[in-house]
Short mmCIF file of C-alpha atoms in Angstrom, two decimals:
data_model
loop_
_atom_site.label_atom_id
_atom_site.label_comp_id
_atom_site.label_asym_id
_atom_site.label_seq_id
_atom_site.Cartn_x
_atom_site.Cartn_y
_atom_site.Cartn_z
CA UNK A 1 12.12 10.25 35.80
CA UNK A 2 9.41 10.46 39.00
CA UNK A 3 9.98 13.15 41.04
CA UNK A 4 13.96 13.70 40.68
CA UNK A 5 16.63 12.84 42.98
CA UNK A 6 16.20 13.81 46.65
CA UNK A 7 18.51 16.66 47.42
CA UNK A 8 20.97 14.36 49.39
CA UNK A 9 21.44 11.88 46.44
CA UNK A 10 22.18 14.37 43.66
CA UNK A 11 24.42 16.23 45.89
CA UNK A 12 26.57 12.71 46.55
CA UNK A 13 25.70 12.39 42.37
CA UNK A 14 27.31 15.89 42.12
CA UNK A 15 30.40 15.56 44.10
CA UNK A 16 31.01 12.14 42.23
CA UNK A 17 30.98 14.22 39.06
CA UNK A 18 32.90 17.20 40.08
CA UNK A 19 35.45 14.62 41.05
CA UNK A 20 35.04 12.63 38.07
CA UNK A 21 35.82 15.79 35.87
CA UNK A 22 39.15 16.70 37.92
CA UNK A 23 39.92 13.58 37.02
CA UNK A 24 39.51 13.61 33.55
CA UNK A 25 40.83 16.96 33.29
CA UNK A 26 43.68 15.83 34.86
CA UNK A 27 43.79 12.88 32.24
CA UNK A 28 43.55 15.73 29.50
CA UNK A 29 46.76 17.37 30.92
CA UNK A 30 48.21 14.39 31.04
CA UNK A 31 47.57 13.73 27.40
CA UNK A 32 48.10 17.43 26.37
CA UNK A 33 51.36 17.08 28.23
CA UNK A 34 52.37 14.28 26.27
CA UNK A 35 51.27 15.57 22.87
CA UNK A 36 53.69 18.73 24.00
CA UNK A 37 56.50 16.40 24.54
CA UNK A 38 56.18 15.39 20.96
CA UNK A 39 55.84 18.52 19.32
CA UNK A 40 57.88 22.14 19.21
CA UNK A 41 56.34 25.07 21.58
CA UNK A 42 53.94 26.68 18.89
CA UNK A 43 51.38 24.47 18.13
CA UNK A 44 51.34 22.59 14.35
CA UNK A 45 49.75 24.87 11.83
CA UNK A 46 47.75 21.99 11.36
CA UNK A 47 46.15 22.09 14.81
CA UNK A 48 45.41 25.51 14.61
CA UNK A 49 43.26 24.71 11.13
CA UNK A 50 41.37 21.42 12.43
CA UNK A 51 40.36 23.97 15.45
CA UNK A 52 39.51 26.81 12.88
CA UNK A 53 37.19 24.03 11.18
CA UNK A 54 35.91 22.52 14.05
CA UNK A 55 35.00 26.27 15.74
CA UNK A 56 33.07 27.02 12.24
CA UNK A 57 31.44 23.66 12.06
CA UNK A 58 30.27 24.66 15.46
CA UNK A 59 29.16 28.10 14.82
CA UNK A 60 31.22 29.42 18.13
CA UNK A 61 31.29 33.37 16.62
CA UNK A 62 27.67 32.74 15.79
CA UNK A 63 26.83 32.95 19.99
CA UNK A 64 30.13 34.48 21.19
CA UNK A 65 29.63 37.22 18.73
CA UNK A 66 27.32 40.12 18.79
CA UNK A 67 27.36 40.71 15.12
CA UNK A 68 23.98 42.47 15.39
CA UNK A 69 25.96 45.44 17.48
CA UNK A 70 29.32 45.03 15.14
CA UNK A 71 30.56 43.45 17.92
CA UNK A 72 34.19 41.81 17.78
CA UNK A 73 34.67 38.37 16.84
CA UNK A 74 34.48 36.06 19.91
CA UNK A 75 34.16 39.13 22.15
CA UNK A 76 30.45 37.53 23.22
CA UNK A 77 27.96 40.21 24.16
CA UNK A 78 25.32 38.76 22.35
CA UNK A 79 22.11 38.25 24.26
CA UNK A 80 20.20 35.01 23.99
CA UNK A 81 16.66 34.38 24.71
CA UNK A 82 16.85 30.87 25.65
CA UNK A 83 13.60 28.98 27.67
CA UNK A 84 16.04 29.04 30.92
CA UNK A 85 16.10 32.61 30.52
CA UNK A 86 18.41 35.44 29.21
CA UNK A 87 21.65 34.82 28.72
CA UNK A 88 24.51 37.26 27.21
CA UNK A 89 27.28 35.21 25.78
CA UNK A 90 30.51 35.71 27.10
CA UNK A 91 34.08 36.53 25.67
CA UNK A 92 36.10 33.89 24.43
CA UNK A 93 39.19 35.45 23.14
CA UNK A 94 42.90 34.93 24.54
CA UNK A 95 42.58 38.25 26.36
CA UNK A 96 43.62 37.40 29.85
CA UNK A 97 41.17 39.60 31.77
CA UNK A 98 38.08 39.57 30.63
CA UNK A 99 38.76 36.53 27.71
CA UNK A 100 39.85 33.01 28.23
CA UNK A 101 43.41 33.72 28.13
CA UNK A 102 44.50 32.75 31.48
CA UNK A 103 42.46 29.27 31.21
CA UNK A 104 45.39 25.85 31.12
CA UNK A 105 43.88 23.01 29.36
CA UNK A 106 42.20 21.31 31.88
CA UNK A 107 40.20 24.93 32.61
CA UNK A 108 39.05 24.43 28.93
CA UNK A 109 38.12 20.83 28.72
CA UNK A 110 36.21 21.30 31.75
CA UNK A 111 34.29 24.18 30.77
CA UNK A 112 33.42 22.29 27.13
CA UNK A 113 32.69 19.14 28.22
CA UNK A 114 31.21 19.29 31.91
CA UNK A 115 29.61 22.91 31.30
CA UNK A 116 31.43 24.25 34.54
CA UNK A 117 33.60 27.55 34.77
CA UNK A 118 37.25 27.83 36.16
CA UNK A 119 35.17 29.18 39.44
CA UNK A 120 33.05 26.56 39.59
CA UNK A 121 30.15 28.40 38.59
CA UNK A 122 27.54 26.04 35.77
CA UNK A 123 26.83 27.63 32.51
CA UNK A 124 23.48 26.85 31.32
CA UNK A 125 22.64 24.41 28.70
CA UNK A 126 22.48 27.12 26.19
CA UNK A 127 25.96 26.93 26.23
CA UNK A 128 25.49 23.41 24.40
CA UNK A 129 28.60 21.22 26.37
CA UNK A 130 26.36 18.23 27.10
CA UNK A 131 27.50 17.48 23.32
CA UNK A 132 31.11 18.90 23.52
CA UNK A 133 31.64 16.45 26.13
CA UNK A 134 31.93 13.83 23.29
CA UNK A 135 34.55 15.55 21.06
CA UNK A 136 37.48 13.74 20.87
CA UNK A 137 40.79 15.04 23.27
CA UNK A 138 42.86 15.73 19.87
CA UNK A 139 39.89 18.01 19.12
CA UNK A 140 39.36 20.06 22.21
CA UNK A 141 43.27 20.61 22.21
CA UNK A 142 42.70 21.76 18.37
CA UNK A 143 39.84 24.19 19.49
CA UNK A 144 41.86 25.60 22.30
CA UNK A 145 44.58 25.76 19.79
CA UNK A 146 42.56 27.90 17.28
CA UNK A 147 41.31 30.42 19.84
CA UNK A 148 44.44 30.74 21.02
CA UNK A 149 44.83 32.41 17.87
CA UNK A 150 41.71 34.58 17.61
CA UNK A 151 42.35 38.62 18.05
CA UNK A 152 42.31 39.21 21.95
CA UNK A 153 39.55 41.66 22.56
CA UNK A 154 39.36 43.33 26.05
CA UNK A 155 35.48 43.33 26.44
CA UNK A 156 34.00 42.92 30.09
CA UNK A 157 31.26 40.15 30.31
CA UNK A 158 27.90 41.17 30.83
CA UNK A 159 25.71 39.71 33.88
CA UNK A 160 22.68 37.41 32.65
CA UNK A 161 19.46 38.78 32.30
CA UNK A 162 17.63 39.23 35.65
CA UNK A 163 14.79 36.79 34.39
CA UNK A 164 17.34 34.43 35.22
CA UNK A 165 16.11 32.76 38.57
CA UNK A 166 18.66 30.55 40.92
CA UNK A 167 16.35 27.81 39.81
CA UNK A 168 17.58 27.38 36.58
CA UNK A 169 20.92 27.40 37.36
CA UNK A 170 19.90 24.64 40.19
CA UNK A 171 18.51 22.82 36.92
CA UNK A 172 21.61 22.99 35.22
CA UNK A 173 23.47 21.81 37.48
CA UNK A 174 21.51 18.55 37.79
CA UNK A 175 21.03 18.41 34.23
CA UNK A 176 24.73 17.46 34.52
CA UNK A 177 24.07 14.57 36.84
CA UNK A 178 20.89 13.36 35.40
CA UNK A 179 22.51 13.29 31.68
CA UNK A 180 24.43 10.25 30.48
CA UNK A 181 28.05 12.09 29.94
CA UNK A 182 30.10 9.48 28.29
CA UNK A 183 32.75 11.16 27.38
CA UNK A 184 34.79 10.83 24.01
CA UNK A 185 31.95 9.06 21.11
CA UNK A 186 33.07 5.88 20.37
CA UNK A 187 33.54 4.75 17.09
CA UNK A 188 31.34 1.95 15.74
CA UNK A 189 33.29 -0.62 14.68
CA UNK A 190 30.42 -2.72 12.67
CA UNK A 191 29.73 0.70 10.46
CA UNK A 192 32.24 2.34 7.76
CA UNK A 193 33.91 5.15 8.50
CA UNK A 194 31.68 7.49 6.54
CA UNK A 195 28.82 6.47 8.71
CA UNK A 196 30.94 6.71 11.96
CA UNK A 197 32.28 10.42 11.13
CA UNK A 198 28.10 11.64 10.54
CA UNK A 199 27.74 9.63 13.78
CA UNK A 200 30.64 12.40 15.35
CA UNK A 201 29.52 15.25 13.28
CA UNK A 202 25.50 15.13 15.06
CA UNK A 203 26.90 14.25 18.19
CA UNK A 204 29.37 16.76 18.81
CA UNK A 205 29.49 20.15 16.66
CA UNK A 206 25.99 19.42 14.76
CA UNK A 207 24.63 19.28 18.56
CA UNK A 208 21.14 17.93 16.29
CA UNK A 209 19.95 16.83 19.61
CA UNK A 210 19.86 19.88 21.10
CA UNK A 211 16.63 20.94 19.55
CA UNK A 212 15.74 17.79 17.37
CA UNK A 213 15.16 16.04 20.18
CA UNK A 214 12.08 16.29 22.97
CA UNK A 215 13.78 17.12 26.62
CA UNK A 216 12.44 16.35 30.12
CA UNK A 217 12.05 19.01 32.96
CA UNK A 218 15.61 19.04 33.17
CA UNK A 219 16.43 20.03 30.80
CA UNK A 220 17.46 16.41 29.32
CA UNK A 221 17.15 15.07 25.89
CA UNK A 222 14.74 11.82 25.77
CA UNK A 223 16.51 8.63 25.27
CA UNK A 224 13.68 7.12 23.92
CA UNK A 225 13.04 9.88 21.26
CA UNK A 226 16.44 10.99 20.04
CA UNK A 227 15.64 13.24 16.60
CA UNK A 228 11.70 12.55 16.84
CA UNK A 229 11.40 16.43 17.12
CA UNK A 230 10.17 18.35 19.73
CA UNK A 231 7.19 21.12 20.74
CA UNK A 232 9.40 23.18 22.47
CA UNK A 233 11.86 24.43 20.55
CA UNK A 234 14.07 27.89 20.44
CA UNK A 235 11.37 30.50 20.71
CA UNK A 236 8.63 28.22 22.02
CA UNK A 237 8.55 27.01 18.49
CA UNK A 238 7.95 23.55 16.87
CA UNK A 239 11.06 21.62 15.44
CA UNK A 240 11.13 18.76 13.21
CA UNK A 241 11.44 14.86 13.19
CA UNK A 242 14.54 14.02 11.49
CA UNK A 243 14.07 10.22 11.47
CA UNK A 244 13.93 8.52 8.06
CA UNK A 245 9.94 8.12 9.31
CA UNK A 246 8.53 8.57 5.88
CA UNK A 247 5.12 9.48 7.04
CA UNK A 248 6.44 12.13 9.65
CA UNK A 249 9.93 12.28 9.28
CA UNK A 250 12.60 12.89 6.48
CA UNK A 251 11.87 9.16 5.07
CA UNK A 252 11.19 10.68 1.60
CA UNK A 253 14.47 12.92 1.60
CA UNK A 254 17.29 11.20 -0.02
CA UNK A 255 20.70 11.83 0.73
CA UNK A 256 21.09 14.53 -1.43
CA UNK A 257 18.06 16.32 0.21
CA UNK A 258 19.91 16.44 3.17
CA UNK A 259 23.13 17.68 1.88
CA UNK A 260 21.39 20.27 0.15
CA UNK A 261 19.80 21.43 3.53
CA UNK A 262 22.97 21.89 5.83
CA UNK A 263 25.46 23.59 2.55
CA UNK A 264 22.53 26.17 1.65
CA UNK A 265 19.83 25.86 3.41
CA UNK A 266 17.44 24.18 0.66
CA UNK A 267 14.10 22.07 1.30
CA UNK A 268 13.44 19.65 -1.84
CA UNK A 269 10.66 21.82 -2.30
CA UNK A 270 13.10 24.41 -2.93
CA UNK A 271 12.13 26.12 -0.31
CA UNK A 272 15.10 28.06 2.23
CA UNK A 273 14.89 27.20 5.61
CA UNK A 274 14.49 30.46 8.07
CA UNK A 275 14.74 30.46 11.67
CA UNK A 276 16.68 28.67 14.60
CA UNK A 277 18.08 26.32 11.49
CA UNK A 278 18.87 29.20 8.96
CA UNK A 279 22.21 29.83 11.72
CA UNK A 280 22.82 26.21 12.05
CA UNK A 281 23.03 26.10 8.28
CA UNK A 282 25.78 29.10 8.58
CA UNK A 283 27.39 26.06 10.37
CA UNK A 284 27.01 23.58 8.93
CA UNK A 285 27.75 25.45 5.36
CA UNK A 286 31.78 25.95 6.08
CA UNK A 287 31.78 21.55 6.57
CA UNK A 288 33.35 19.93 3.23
CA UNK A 289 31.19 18.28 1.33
CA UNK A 290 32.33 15.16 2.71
CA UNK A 291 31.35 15.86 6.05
CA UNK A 292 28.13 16.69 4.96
CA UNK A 293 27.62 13.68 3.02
CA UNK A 294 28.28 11.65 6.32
CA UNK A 295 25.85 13.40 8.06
CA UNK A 296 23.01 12.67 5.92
CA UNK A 297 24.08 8.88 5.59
CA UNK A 298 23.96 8.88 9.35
CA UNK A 299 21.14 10.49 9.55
CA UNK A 300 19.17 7.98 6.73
CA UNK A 301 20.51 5.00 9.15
CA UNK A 302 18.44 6.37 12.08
CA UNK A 303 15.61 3.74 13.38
CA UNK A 304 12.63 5.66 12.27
CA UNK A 305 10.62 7.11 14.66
CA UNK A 306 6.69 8.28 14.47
CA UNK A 307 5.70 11.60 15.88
CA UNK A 308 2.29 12.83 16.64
CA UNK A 309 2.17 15.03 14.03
CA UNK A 310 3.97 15.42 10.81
CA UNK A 311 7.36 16.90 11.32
CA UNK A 312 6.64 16.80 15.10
CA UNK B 1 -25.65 73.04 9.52
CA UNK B 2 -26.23 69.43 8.08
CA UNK B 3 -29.98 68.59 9.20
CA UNK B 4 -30.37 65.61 11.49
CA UNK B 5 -32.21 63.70 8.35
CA UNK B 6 -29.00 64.58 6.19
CA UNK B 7 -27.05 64.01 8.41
CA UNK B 8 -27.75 60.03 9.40
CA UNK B 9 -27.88 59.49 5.42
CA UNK B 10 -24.68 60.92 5.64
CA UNK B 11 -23.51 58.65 8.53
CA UNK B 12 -24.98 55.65 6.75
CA UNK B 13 -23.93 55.91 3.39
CA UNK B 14 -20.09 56.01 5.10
CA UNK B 15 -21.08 52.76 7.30
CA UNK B 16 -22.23 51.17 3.84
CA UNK B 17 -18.85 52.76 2.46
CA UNK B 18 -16.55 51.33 5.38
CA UNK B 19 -18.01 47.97 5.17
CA UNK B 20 -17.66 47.56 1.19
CA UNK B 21 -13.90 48.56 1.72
CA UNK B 22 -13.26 46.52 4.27
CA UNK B 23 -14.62 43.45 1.88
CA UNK B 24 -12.43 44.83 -0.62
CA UNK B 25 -9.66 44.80 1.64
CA UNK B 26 -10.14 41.29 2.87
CA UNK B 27 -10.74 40.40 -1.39
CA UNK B 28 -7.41 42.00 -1.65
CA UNK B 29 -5.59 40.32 1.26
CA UNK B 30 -6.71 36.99 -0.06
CA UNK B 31 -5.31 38.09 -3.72
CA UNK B 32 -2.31 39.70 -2.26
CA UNK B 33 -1.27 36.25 0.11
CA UNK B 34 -1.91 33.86 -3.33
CA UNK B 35 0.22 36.11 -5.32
CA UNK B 36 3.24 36.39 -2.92
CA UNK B 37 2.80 32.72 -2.31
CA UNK B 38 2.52 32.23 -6.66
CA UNK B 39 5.91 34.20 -6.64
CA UNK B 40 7.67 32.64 -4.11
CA UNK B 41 7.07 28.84 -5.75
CA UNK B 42 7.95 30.30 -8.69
CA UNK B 43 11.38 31.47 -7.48
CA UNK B 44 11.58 28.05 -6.10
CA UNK B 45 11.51 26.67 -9.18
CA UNK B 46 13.54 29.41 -11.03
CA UNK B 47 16.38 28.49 -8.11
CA UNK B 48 15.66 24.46 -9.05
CA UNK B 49 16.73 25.40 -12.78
CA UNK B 50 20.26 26.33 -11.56
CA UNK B 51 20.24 23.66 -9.56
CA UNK B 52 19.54 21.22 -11.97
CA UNK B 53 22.05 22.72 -14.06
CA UNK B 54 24.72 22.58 -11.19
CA UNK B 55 23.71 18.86 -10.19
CA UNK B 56 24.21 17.59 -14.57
CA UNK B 57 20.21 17.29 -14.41
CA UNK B 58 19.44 20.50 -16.84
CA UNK B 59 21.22 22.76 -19.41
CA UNK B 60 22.57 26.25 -19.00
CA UNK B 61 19.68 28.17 -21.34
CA UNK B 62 17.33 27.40 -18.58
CA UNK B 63 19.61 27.89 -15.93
CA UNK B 64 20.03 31.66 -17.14
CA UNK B 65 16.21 32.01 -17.42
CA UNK B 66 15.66 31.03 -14.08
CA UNK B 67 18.18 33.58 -13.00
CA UNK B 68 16.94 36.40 -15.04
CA UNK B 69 13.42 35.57 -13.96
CA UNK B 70 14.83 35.86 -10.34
CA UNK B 71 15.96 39.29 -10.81
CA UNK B 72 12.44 40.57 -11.93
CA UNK B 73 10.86 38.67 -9.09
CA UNK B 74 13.07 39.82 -6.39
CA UNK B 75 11.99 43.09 -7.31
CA UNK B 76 8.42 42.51 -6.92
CA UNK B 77 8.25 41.57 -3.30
CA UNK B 78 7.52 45.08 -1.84
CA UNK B 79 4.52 45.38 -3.64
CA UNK B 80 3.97 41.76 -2.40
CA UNK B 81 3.58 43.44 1.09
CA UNK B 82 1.40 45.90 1.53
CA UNK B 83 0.13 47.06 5.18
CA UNK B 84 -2.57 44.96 6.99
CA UNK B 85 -1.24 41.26 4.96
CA UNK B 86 0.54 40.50 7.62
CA UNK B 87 -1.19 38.02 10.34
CA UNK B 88 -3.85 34.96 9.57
CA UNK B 89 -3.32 32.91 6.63
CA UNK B 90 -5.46 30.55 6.46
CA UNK B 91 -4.13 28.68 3.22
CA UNK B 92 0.01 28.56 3.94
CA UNK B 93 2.03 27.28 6.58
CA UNK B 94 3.79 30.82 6.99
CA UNK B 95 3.03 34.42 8.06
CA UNK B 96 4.44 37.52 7.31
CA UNK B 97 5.89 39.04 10.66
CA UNK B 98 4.68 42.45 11.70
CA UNK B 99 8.24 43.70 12.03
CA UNK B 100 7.73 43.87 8.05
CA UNK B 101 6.04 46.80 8.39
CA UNK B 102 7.18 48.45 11.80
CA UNK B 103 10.53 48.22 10.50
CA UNK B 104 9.92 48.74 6.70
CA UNK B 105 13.43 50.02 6.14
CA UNK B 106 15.07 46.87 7.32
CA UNK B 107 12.64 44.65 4.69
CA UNK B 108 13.38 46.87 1.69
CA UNK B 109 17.47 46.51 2.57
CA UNK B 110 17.00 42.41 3.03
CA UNK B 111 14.78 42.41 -0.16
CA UNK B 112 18.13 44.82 -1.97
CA UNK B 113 20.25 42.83 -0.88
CA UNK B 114 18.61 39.49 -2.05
CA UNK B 115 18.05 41.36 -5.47
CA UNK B 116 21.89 42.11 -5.47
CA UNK B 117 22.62 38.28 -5.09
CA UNK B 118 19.61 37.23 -7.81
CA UNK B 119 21.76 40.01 -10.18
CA UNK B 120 25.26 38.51 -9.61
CA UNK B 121 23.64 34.87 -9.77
CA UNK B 122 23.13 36.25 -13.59
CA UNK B 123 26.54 37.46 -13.91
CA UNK B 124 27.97 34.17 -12.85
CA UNK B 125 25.68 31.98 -14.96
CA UNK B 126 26.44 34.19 -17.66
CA UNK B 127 29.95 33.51 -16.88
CA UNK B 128 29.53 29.90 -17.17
CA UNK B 129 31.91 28.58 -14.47
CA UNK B 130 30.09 25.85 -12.29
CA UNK B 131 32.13 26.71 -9.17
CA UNK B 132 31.22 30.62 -9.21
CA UNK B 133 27.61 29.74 -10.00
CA UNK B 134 27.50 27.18 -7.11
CA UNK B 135 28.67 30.11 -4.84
CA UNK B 136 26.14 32.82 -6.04
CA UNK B 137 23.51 30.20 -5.53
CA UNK B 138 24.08 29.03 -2.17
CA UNK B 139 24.57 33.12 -1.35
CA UNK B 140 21.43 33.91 -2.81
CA UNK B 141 19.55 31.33 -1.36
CA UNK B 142 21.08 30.41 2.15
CA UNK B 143 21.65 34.80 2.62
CA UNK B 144 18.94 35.85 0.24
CA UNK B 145 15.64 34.09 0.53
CA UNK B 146 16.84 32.89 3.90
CA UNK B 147 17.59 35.74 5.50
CA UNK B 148 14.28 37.46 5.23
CA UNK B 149 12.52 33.71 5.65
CA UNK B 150 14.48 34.60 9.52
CA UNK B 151 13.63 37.49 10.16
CA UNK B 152 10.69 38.44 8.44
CA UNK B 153 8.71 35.03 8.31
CA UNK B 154 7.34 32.61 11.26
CA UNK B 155 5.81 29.40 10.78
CA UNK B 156 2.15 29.15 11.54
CA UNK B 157 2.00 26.37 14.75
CA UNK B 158 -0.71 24.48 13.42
#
C-alpha cells in the first residue's frame, strides 16, 4: 500500500463496513432465529460442547484470564503487552454488568468477527477477530452458547494502559477496512475434507497468521507472504516460516513433526518450544488428534515460501 | 601501617589475583553453558526413548531408562545455573534470562515441579499403560521443560 487511503475515502470505506456488518449481523439473527425455531429454549448440550471445544482450541481463558493473579476464569484482567500498546483483557462472562451478559447475538458476532464493541468502540487487533470473522455462523452461535454457560463473575474492566495513543486505535480501525474480511472460509471443494478442516482450523481458532505471517503498517498480514514468518513478532521477537520451504521452512518436518508440536509442544529435535508458542500449544493441545492431523496436512500443502533467513 | 612499597605489592598481587579469577570465571562459564547444554540434549533424547516407545518405534526397558535418567537430570539443573551464566552465549541459540537469578525462588519451584512430572513419568512407565504414559509425557514436556523454556529462556536474535 503507498501512502494509505486519504481520510475521506476510508471514512466512505468505513461507513460501507459498519453498514455491511449490521447487515450481516442482522443475517446472523436471522439465522440464529431460525435455528431457535427448530430447537427447545435451552440450547442442545451438544452446542454448548462444540463451543467448549472451539473456546479451548482458541485459548479464550488463556487472554480473558488473569491466571497469573488467580484471577477467575473469563473474568479478563490480564494485561497484555502487545506492539499497539497495553492492553488489559476484558471480562467475558454472562454477568450482565460488567460481563457479556446483556450482549443478543448480533452484539456477539459483531464483536468476533468485525472487532467492534456493542458501543461502537474498535478493539485492537490483539483481540485476534480479523480471523474469527471466518468461523462458521453454527460456530459463533456454539461459542456464545458455551459462555453462556461459564460462571458469571462480577469483575469491572480495567482501562488500557496509558501507552495506548488514539493512534492506534485510528490504526485499528482501518486495519478493518484495509483487511480482506470475507466472512465465513469457504470450503475447497477440489481438496478432501481432512485438508479443508486444517484449512478452518489455521484460519480461524489456530489464528497461525497472526504472528506467522509478516504485517504492513497497519497492522495487516501480507498477502504475498502468508506463513513466511515474520521479524516482528510478540515481544519484538523473531517467529518462524512455516512453509514446507525445506531450506528455511518446515520442508524437512513430516506430518508427524507437526502433530507432535501443537499436542506437546515437541521440536523433532526433541526440543520444547517456549515462548509466544508454548500458550498456543496449551491450545492447540485440548484439539483431537484428528484435528491436529489436519492441520499439519494443511500446513505440508502450503506453496513453499523462502525467507531471508532460516526460520525467518 | 602497611609501607607504601608493601603496600602497591599488596595492591598488585590482588590485580594479578582479580584477573586470574576472572579467567577462571569466564573458563567456568564456558564449562558451565556446554554442560547445561550436554544435559539438556541428553534429556532430549531420554524424552525421545518414551517417545519411541509410545509411537511402536522402541521397547519399554529403554523407555524406563530414559525416564529414570530424567529424574536424576532434572535434579541437576540448579547447579546448571550458577550466578553470572546468564547473558552471551556465543555457541547456542538460547540464553538464560536474568530473571533466573533475580527471582531464584520462582526457578527452583519450575525446576520442582518439572522434577515432580520426570518422577510420575517413572511411575506411569512403570505402570505400563500407553495412555497414562502418553499423558505424563506430554505434562512433563509441554508443562515441564516448557514452562521454564517460557519463562526462563529467550532465543538469541541472531
Amino acid at each position: 500500500m503507498t501512502g494509505g487511503p486519504s481520510r475521506s475515502k476510508s471514512a466512505r470505506i468505513y461507513s460501507l463496513i459498519t453498514t455491511f456488518s449490521w447487515a450481516l449481523g442482522g443475517a446472523v439473527v436471522a439465522a440464529a432465529l431460525a435455528l431457535m425455531g427448530t430447537a427447545a429454549a435451552a440450547p442442545p448440550a451438544n452446542t454448548v460442547t462444540r463451543g467448549a471445544y472451539l473456546a479451548a482450541a482458541a485459548g479464550c481463558d488463556q487472554c480473558h484470564t488473569d491466571s497469573k493473579n488467580a484471577g477467575r476464569a473469563y473474568a479478563g484482567g490480564r494485561t497484555l503487552e502487545t506492539s499497539l500498546g497495553t492492553v488489559v483483557s476484558p471480562n467475558i462472562t454472562p454477568d450482565p454488568d460488567t460481563g457479556i451478559g446483556r450482549w443478543q447475538f448480533a452484539d456477539f458476532a459483531r464483536a468476533l468477527r468485525w472487532g467492534i464493541a456493542p458501543d461502537d468502540t474498535h478493539y485492537l487487533q490483539a483481540f485476534p477477530f480479523p480471523f474469527y470473522n471466518h468461523l462458521t455462523d453454527a460456530d459463533v452461535a456454539d461459542l456464545k452458547a458455551f459462555l453462556e454457560t461459564v460462571s458469571p463473575i462480577s469483575q469491572a474492566n480495567h482501562a488500557d494502559g496509558a501507552s495506548l495513543l488514539p493512534a492506534a486505535r485510528a490504526r485499528a480501525a482501518i486495519a478493518v477496512v484495509d483487511q480482506r474480511f470475507r466472512g465465513p472460509l469457504v470450503s475447497d471443494p477440489s481438496r478432501d475434507a481432512t485438508w479443508n478442516r486444517g484449512a478452518y482450523l489455521v484460519a480461524t481458532v489456530g489464528r497461525c497468521g497472526d504472528c506467522h505471517t509478516p504485517r504492513n503498517f497497519f497492522g495487516t498480514p501480507d498477502p504475498g507472504r502468508l506463513f513466511a514468518g515474520s521479524s516482528a513478532g510478540p515481544g519484538g521477537k523473531h517467529v518462524p516460516n512455516i512453509t514446507p520451504d525445506p531450506a528455511t521452512g518446515i520442508g524437512q518436518w513430516s506430518e508427524e513433526d507437526i502433530v507432535n508440536l501443537l499436542k506437546d509442544g515437541q521440536t523433532p529435535e526433541f526440543d520444547f518450544v517456549g515462548g509466544a508458542m508454548a500458550e498456543i500449544v496449551h491450545n492447540t493441545s485440548r484439539l483431537d488428534a484428528a484435528d491436529r492431523h489436519a492441520i499439519a496436512v494443511y500446513l505440508k500443502s502450503l506453496p513453499p515460501i523462502r525467507s531471508e533467513k532460516k526460520g525467518r | 601501617m602497611l609501607s607504601l612499597k608493601k603496600s602497591c605489592a599488596l595492591g598488585a598481587a590482588a590485580i594479578v589475583l582479580a584477573g586470574a579469577a576472572g579467567f577462571a570465571l569466564a573458563q567456568d562459564k564456558e564449562a558451565i553453558l556446554k554442560d547445561r547444554q550436554a544435559t539438556m540434549k541428553e534429556q532430549g533424547k531420554d524424552l525421545q526413548n518414551v517417545k519411541a516407545y509410545l509411537d511402536g518405534k522402541g521397547d519399554l526397558a529403554q523407555a524406563k531408562e530414559g525416564a529414570t535418567n530424567l529424574t536424576k537430570t532434572t535434579n541437576k539443573i540448579p547447579a546448571l545455573f550458577p550466578p553470572g551464566t546468564g547473558g552471551p552465549n556465543p555457541s547456542g541459540d538460547y540464553v538464560a534470562k536474568p530473571v533466573i537469578w533475580s527471582d531464584w525462588d520462582k526457578f527452583l519451584e519450575a525446576q520442582r515441579a518439572a522434577a515432580t512430572k520426570a518422577n510420575a513419568l517413572v511411575v506411569a512407565v512403570n505402570g505400563g499403560d500407553r495412555a497414562a504414559i502418553e499423558a505424563a509425557f506430554g505434562d512433563l514436556g509441554k508443562n515441564g521443560c516448557g514452562g521454564c523454556h517460557t519463562t526462563f529462556r529467550e532465543k538469541i536474535e541472531k
